[in-house]
């Protein structure tokens, strides 16, 4: 059984002798329209009452009945309009009383106008039809029965009063009254069936409307909380919808209205990407583009329809987050692989180192052989350092993040660093914003910053009253918190600024080339990033960015 059938069945199963206990506003409005219809009919009858005697040739007594009935009908109709506006008494009572008064007054008008041949019976039929729309099944049938009885009584009134009548006219009149009575019952039945289905349709529409409103609210909530930026624009590139994430990625104000935006005013690069996609619509993803904030976005396009003027749905993904997700999948597999390889290498390496020590004891008097043993031991130590660095990758995806104040943490790190390296306290400076909260694994952050500071110290000149390392906290244009580690050393050439993060890339004969690679991996594992800034005139500067 579908929804509409279920609602029809529910409507049909309600008490048939009463309308709904608390009808909707539409029912009251329909009753009010019916009252206005009564006023019009009563006014027309009163107006015609002054001419009906001459027009139809009825006697003065019938004309007086028609006039008085019309007047009382008009007054009653005007009163019903006022009562309905106040909605007192209840809807069922008003509809029942007004329907009964219609039958009464129309019966008198039919009697005064010479019988059903006058044509007023059609208004009785309309009254029964209205009653079937407003009342329950039993009351509707009752009104139809009262109307039929009224038609028969008015036609046989002369016979009941003992007045002389012609049998042929009496029989013919009863036949017409019976046909009209059948029409009353048929109208009542069909009208009630139509009203039941209309109520079921209204209930279904209301239910579907609530579901649609709820679904719309859910969709809006989902869109606003998506990690991807979402834009909808028309064929003229006018923005119809943009979520909060899209505004954030594109550097727009949070309270800006989408109706004031076009893709060309938002970003010239985005407009170029759209035009490029329209030239080759079969490719859903286009090349990334850089925003004014410096972030790189990856656009994806979907048309909302088949026509040439269909709206365009645009998804914007932060390339950094996409890269992080790919890195997480890669590192999860790499961590398991490196852990097993390191374990397998460490055992034979330990055996080689032990054998070299034993061999050194037996050939202590031979300098040439001792040199060979020193070479073996030195490479064993270097290999062991590489293995230790590789095993750190296995811990990259095991992050224990907490909220910390970055400035306070940096000051504490400075104290630990100067005591570890044993340098003057003024050789390291801490500057920047103080009220910055970040979510990060403090142990991994310590490992990264310590690695960078040790590298900076090795490439800096001796301390001479000027800080050789500066730790600065702040926020970039995209609103992301950062920590800069800058030095006054020889700096890093721009052409190798990205290569230094590659595994096993090193400019030192004794280095492993894994320090910066592991540092970047640990930063990305915490939802941030690590980059080398190349816009400095003196020294090098590495910037750690943290998750928003």
XYZ file of C-alpha atoms in Angstrom:
548
model
C 0.000 0.000 0.000
C 1.512 3.360 -1.007
C 1.474 6.532 1.047
C -1.595 8.047 -0.593
C -3.642 4.847 -0.191
C -2.621 4.673 3.447
C -3.723 8.249 4.042
C -7.031 7.643 2.244
C -7.626 4.596 4.422
C -6.810 6.638 7.519
C -9.225 9.368 6.467
C -11.918 6.813 5.722
C -11.429 5.102 9.091
C -12.165 8.308 11.024
C -15.670 8.710 12.525
C -17.963 9.261 9.609
C -20.430 11.474 11.417
C -17.988 14.236 12.211
C -15.414 16.372 10.582
C -11.885 16.476 12.026
C -11.799 17.783 15.602
C -9.252 20.496 14.817
C -9.613 21.330 11.120
C -6.841 23.230 9.350
C -7.140 26.878 8.394
C -8.045 25.906 4.821
C -11.359 24.386 6.040
C -12.298 27.580 7.838
C -11.433 29.536 4.711
C -13.645 27.255 2.607
C -16.516 27.746 5.075
C -16.028 31.493 4.863
C -16.217 31.354 1.060
C -19.458 29.370 1.366
C -20.856 32.047 3.707
C -20.018 34.751 1.168
C -21.771 32.634 -1.487
C -24.866 32.508 0.780
C -24.808 36.304 1.112
C -24.744 36.676 -2.672
C -27.614 34.200 -3.203
C -29.740 35.764 -0.437
C -29.090 39.287 -1.762
C -30.054 38.211 -5.274
C -33.228 36.551 -3.993
C -34.191 39.662 -2.024
C -33.594 41.852 -5.046
C -35.737 39.616 -7.262
C -38.472 39.385 -4.656
C -39.710 42.810 -5.680
C -40.291 41.604 -9.253
C -40.967 37.883 -8.905
C -44.714 38.333 -8.617
C -44.991 40.198 -11.838
C -42.435 38.059 -13.647
C -43.853 34.669 -12.638
C -47.440 35.658 -12.095
C -47.617 34.313 -8.499
C -50.046 35.675 -5.987
C -49.225 38.297 -3.398
C -49.134 35.781 -0.528
C -46.359 33.728 -2.203
C -44.514 36.924 -3.051
C -44.627 38.010 0.596
C -43.251 34.572 1.650
C -40.438 34.855 -0.917
C -39.537 38.370 0.254
C -39.544 37.568 3.967
C -37.619 34.333 3.446
C -34.999 36.140 1.351
C -34.616 38.831 3.995
C -34.181 36.369 6.858
C -31.777 34.281 4.701
C -29.657 37.387 4.048
C -29.533 38.347 7.727
C -28.619 34.771 8.676
C -25.871 34.674 6.012
C -24.364 37.953 7.229
C -24.436 36.623 10.791
C -22.714 33.410 9.676
C -19.872 35.470 8.170
C -19.197 37.128 11.517
C -19.465 33.870 13.456
C -17.012 32.108 11.155
C -14.441 34.890 11.579
C -14.426 34.353 15.352
C -14.408 30.523 14.920
C -16.877 30.101 17.730
C -18.607 27.702 18.106
C -16.528 24.872 16.625
C -16.251 24.122 12.921
C -18.548 21.070 12.868
C -21.356 22.903 14.659
C -21.192 25.890 12.322
C -21.059 23.795 9.152
C -24.018 21.654 10.296
C -26.229 24.600 11.344
C -25.468 26.564 8.180
C -26.212 23.550 5.958
C -29.524 22.931 7.719
C -30.471 26.626 7.382
C -29.672 26.486 3.661
C -31.998 23.549 3.189
C -34.739 25.292 5.164
C -34.543 28.666 3.426
C -34.129 27.212 -0.059
C -37.112 24.904 0.487
C -39.243 27.937 1.403
C -37.973 29.842 -1.637
C -38.811 26.900 -3.902
C -42.280 26.760 -2.375
C -42.786 30.521 -2.768
C -41.572 30.542 -6.391
C -44.002 27.863 -7.573
C -42.110 24.588 -7.058
C -39.043 22.876 -8.475
C -39.877 24.106 -11.976
C -38.619 27.543 -10.887
C -35.019 26.264 -11.060
C -34.117 27.198 -7.473
C -33.576 23.509 -6.758
C -30.118 23.814 -8.367
C -29.052 26.027 -5.434
C -30.188 23.278 -3.090
C -27.936 20.889 -5.002
C -24.986 23.290 -4.551
C -25.726 23.516 -0.818
C -25.626 19.719 -0.494
C -22.347 19.654 -2.452
C -20.761 22.191 -0.095
C -21.979 20.222 2.907
C -20.320 17.062 1.569
C -16.985 18.911 1.420
C -17.250 20.245 4.957
C -18.952 17.491 6.960
C -18.514 13.815 7.674
C -20.193 11.056 5.697
C -23.181 10.448 7.964
C -23.981 14.133 8.399
C -23.654 14.676 4.645
C -26.190 11.876 3.943
C -28.447 13.336 6.631
C -28.412 16.773 4.965
C -29.174 15.150 1.582
C -32.105 13.303 3.194
C -33.414 16.529 4.777
C -33.161 18.310 1.422
C -35.005 15.484 -0.326
C -37.689 15.468 2.347
C -38.046 19.244 2.040
C -38.524 18.953 -1.737
C -41.264 16.318 -1.275
C -42.968 18.265 1.527
C -43.091 21.554 -0.379
C -44.448 19.754 -3.452
C -47.143 17.887 -1.505
C -47.992 20.754 0.806
C -51.316 21.499 -0.930
C -52.272 17.851 -0.646
C -51.365 17.813 3.056
C -53.267 21.069 3.612
C -56.386 19.656 1.907
C -56.316 22.007 -1.047
C -57.590 20.860 -4.427
C -54.816 19.697 -6.773
C -54.694 17.978 -10.129
C -53.535 14.351 -9.933
C -51.481 14.570 -13.146
C -49.544 17.616 -11.912
C -49.059 16.009 -8.498
C -47.655 12.766 -9.965
C -45.414 14.618 -12.407
C -44.119 16.823 -9.595
C -43.305 13.851 -7.370
C -41.364 12.283 -10.251
C -39.280 15.437 -10.621
C -38.814 15.618 -6.843
C -37.576 12.018 -6.779
C -35.056 12.694 -9.532
C -33.848 15.783 -7.689
C -33.626 13.784 -4.448
C -31.502 11.136 -6.160
C -29.282 13.942 -7.412
C -28.911 15.148 -3.814
C -27.744 11.720 -2.606
C -25.423 11.220 -5.580
C -23.887 14.651 -5.032
C -23.469 13.954 -1.318
C -21.726 10.624 -1.969
C -19.431 11.870 -4.697
C -18.681 15.077 -2.810
C -17.722 13.164 0.334
C -15.503 10.800 -1.669
C -13.802 13.774 -3.303
C -13.374 15.532 0.060
C -11.836 12.387 1.580
C -9.322 12.117 -1.208
C -8.566 15.828 -1.030
C -7.890 15.558 2.703
C -5.654 12.554 2.068
C -3.802 14.459 -0.640
C -3.369 17.470 1.647
C -2.075 15.241 4.430
C 0.328 13.532 2.014
C 1.501 16.901 0.677
C 2.024 18.189 4.221
C 3.944 15.035 5.144
C 6.065 15.240 2.022
C 6.614 18.941 2.680
C 7.897 18.218 6.189
C 10.156 15.470 4.836
C 11.416 17.788 2.118
C 12.070 20.589 4.613
C 13.897 18.162 6.894
C 15.902 16.777 3.973
C 16.745 20.298 2.817
C 17.950 21.182 6.303
C 20.059 18.013 6.469
C 21.535 18.677 3.016
C 22.387 22.242 3.971
C 23.992 21.048 7.213
C 26.014 18.410 5.351
C 27.134 20.890 2.683
C 28.153 23.485 5.251
C 30.219 20.923 7.179
C 31.959 19.354 4.206
C 35.755 19.443 4.080
C 35.476 20.431 0.421
C 34.388 23.844 -0.740
C 31.090 23.737 -2.667
C 29.943 26.326 -5.210
C 26.935 26.344 -7.519
C 26.921 28.844 -10.371
C 24.685 29.403 -13.376
C 25.614 29.505 -17.050
C 26.687 33.152 -16.684
C 29.078 32.255 -13.853
C 26.946 33.944 -11.201
C 27.296 32.212 -7.837
C 24.009 30.831 -6.483
C 25.391 28.949 -3.479
C 28.700 28.705 -1.629
C 29.349 26.938 1.661
C 31.457 28.232 4.542
C 34.383 25.982 3.648
C 34.422 27.413 0.122
C 34.484 30.962 1.508
C 37.361 30.023 3.783
C 39.394 28.399 1.012
C 38.857 31.348 -1.342
C 39.520 33.983 1.317
C 35.993 35.455 1.281
C 34.234 37.096 4.196
C 32.009 34.708 6.142
C 28.940 36.991 5.955
C 29.166 37.786 2.235
C 26.069 36.911 0.191
C 26.487 34.510 -2.716
C 24.158 36.621 -4.902
C 26.830 39.337 -5.036
C 29.545 37.017 -6.327
C 30.705 35.765 -9.699
C 33.446 33.243 -10.301
C 35.548 35.865 -12.096
C 35.423 38.257 -9.123
C 36.184 35.450 -6.675
C 39.299 34.195 -8.453
C 40.679 34.753 -11.922
C 42.393 31.369 -11.674
C 39.060 29.691 -10.895
C 37.473 31.370 -13.913
C 40.298 30.093 -16.108
C 39.777 26.577 -14.739
C 36.031 26.792 -15.521
C 36.658 27.953 -19.079
C 39.231 25.208 -19.541
C 36.748 22.607 -18.310
C 33.983 23.921 -20.591
C 36.342 23.451 -23.519
C 36.799 19.794 -22.488
C 33.789 18.880 -20.310
C 34.638 15.185 -20.298
C 37.416 15.762 -17.762
C 35.863 16.256 -14.305
C 39.070 17.385 -12.570
C 41.240 20.280 -13.721
C 44.747 21.347 -12.831
C 45.169 22.914 -9.374
C 45.260 26.685 -9.038
C 46.687 28.967 -6.386
C 44.532 31.480 -4.501
C 45.550 34.926 -3.289
C 46.091 33.413 0.166
C 48.724 31.105 -1.279
C 46.798 27.859 -0.836
C 46.536 25.427 -3.738
C 43.029 24.192 -4.631
C 41.975 21.275 -6.817
C 38.666 21.963 -8.658
C 36.164 19.339 -9.771
C 33.154 20.142 -11.961
C 29.728 18.524 -12.337
C 26.847 19.860 -14.461
C 23.386 19.857 -12.864
C 21.419 18.988 -16.005
C 21.803 18.297 -19.692
C 21.012 21.692 -21.226
C 23.519 24.345 -22.219
C 22.254 26.667 -19.476
C 22.412 24.076 -16.685
C 23.958 25.078 -13.369
C 27.528 24.064 -12.613
C 28.518 22.357 -9.343
C 32.118 23.011 -8.299
C 34.012 21.119 -5.593
C 37.193 22.712 -4.242
C 39.659 20.534 -2.343
C 42.713 21.799 -0.505
C 45.695 20.203 -2.235
C 47.504 20.062 1.103
C 44.762 17.957 2.671
C 44.550 15.711 -0.392
C 48.302 15.233 -0.253
C 48.117 14.491 3.471
C 45.459 11.837 2.919
C 47.598 10.220 0.230
C 50.600 10.456 2.518
C 48.721 8.774 5.352
C 47.848 5.809 3.133
C 51.398 5.631 1.833
C 53.004 5.921 5.237
C 50.738 3.335 6.829
C 52.082 0.767 4.356
C 55.612 2.156 4.422
C 55.752 2.058 8.213
C 54.989 -1.659 8.274
C 57.536 -2.314 5.524
C 60.352 -0.248 7.061
C 59.778 -1.731 10.507
C 60.199 -5.263 9.179
C 63.222 -4.316 7.033
C 64.914 -2.499 9.914
C 64.410 -5.500 12.143
C 65.913 -7.845 9.554
C 68.912 -5.562 8.926
C 69.613 -4.775 12.575
C 70.345 -8.414 13.498
C 73.102 -9.060 10.906
C 74.410 -5.530 11.443
C 74.806 -6.249 15.125
C 76.662 -9.447 14.283
C 79.007 -7.563 11.930
C 79.694 -4.933 14.591
C 80.458 -7.558 17.233
C 82.714 -9.439 14.815
C 84.605 -6.221 14.038
C 85.201 -5.631 17.743
C 86.543 -9.160 18.216
C 88.713 -8.812 15.130
C 90.114 -5.509 16.451
C 91.286 -7.267 19.613
C 93.177 -9.923 17.658
C 94.933 -7.548 15.232
C 95.665 -4.658 17.516
C 99.325 -4.754 16.508
C 98.593 -4.410 12.750
C 97.771 -0.777 11.860
C 96.608 -1.534 8.321
C 94.120 -4.151 9.454
C 92.961 -1.888 12.286
C 92.136 0.784 9.716
C 89.925 -1.676 7.887
C 88.198 -2.579 11.157
C 87.598 1.125 11.884
C 85.988 1.512 8.465
C 83.698 -1.453 9.195
C 82.774 -0.077 12.626
C 82.142 3.419 11.263
C 79.796 2.175 8.574
C 78.037 -0.062 11.115
C 77.395 3.010 13.261
C 76.114 4.953 10.237
C 73.862 2.086 9.169
C 72.503 1.803 12.702
C 71.690 5.541 12.653
C 69.803 5.081 9.382
C 67.858 2.164 10.864
C 66.930 4.246 13.917
C 65.696 7.049 11.666
C 63.677 4.624 9.558
C 62.025 3.101 12.625
C 60.760 6.579 13.486
C 58.618 6.423 10.352
C 56.762 3.474 11.860
C 55.700 5.773 14.705
C 54.515 8.547 12.366
C 50.885 7.358 12.276
C 50.757 6.901 16.048
C 49.966 10.462 17.054
C 48.962 11.485 20.580
C 47.759 15.049 20.113
C 46.922 17.539 22.858
C 46.176 21.279 22.963
C 49.187 23.428 23.852
C 50.055 27.115 23.913
C 52.633 27.366 21.139
C 54.480 30.391 22.521
C 54.833 28.899 26.009
C 55.944 25.571 24.544
C 58.567 27.354 22.403
C 60.026 29.136 25.433
C 60.311 25.817 27.305
C 61.956 24.216 24.272
C 64.509 27.031 24.131
C 65.616 26.282 27.666
C 65.989 22.572 26.910
C 67.875 23.277 23.672
C 70.460 25.718 25.110
C 71.183 23.288 27.951
C 71.559 20.405 25.498
C 73.845 22.292 23.097
C 75.462 24.293 25.921
C 75.283 27.732 24.311
C 74.484 31.171 25.647
C 70.832 31.828 26.458
C 70.760 34.920 24.250
C 71.885 32.923 21.217
C 68.275 31.757 20.741
C 65.437 34.313 20.561
C 61.693 33.610 20.942
C 59.269 36.159 19.416
C 55.775 36.366 17.968
C 52.161 36.075 19.111
C 51.585 34.667 22.577
C 47.940 33.529 22.528
C 48.091 30.753 19.948
C 46.590 27.332 20.705
C 47.542 24.343 18.533
C 46.668 20.646 18.594
C 49.779 18.542 18.123
C 51.783 15.615 19.501
C 54.323 17.446 21.740
C 56.902 14.643 21.539
C 56.888 14.675 17.734
C 56.913 18.479 17.690
C 59.958 18.418 19.982
C 61.713 15.962 17.658
C 61.052 18.134 14.584
C 62.075 21.449 16.170
C 65.153 19.904 17.772
C 66.278 18.505 14.407
C 65.816 21.895 12.714
C 67.546 23.827 15.483
C 70.523 21.428 15.489
C 70.849 21.845 11.717
C 70.659 25.629 12.095
C 73.287 25.607 14.828
C 75.707 23.572 12.707
C 75.453 26.027 9.808
C 75.628 29.251 11.860
C 78.688 31.276 12.821
C 79.692 31.438 16.504
C 77.468 33.504 18.783
C 78.545 37.144 19.052
C 75.910 39.168 20.929
C 73.335 38.660 18.144
C 70.855 35.704 18.234
C 71.908 33.085 15.743
C 68.550 31.203 15.906
C 65.124 32.838 16.103
C 61.888 30.994 16.937
C 58.854 33.056 15.863
C 55.152 32.206 16.284
C 52.287 33.741 14.324
C 49.471 33.235 11.802
C 49.657 33.322 8.008
C 47.141 34.897 5.602
C 45.091 31.695 5.509
C 44.657 31.837 9.282
C 46.936 28.878 10.027
C 49.270 29.033 13.016
C 52.978 28.687 12.233
C 56.342 28.403 13.941
C 59.394 29.712 12.065
C 62.917 28.465 12.814
C 65.306 30.991 11.274
C 69.093 31.267 11.452
C 71.852 33.593 10.237
C 73.873 30.883 8.492
C 74.778 30.425 4.857
C 71.181 29.719 3.845
C 69.724 27.288 1.313
C 69.752 27.809 -2.431
C 66.222 28.190 -3.887
C 66.827 25.501 -6.503
C 67.286 22.815 -3.820
C 64.682 24.121 -1.342
C 62.300 21.250 -2.122
C 64.933 18.598 -2.786
C 66.230 18.784 0.779
C 63.047 17.046 1.950
C 63.637 14.031 -0.292
C 64.738 10.869 1.528
C 68.519 10.261 1.563
C 69.219 13.705 0.097
C 72.131 15.251 1.974
C 74.973 17.708 1.444
C 77.004 16.272 4.319
C 79.277 13.270 3.984
C 78.303 12.083 7.445
C 74.536 12.717 7.153
C 71.854 10.146 6.397
C 69.540 12.444 4.425
C 66.509 11.367 6.447
C 66.298 14.129 9.061
C 64.256 16.682 7.108
C 62.252 13.970 5.361
C 61.186 12.505 8.711
C 60.528 15.998 10.082
C 58.120 16.796 7.244
C 56.405 13.411 7.589
C 55.881 14.000 11.319
C 54.439 17.461 10.620
C 52.016 16.122 8.019
C 51.080 13.290 10.372
C 49.848 15.997 12.776
C 47.797 17.692 10.042
C 50.358 20.426 9.400
C 53.277 20.961 7.080
C 56.934 21.912 6.837
C 58.456 24.094 4.158
C 61.650 26.001 3.491
C 61.130 29.746 2.932
C 63.388 31.099 0.222
C 62.571 34.818 0.441
C 65.192 35.607 3.105
C 68.325 37.589 2.390
C 70.345 36.037 5.237
C 70.302 32.485 6.539
C 67.646 29.834 6.225
C 64.117 29.683 7.569
C 61.880 26.634 8.013
C 58.177 27.129 8.698
C 56.018 24.618 10.568
C 52.290 25.070 9.957
C 49.687 23.480 12.196
C 46.218 22.091 11.554
C 43.371 24.616 11.637
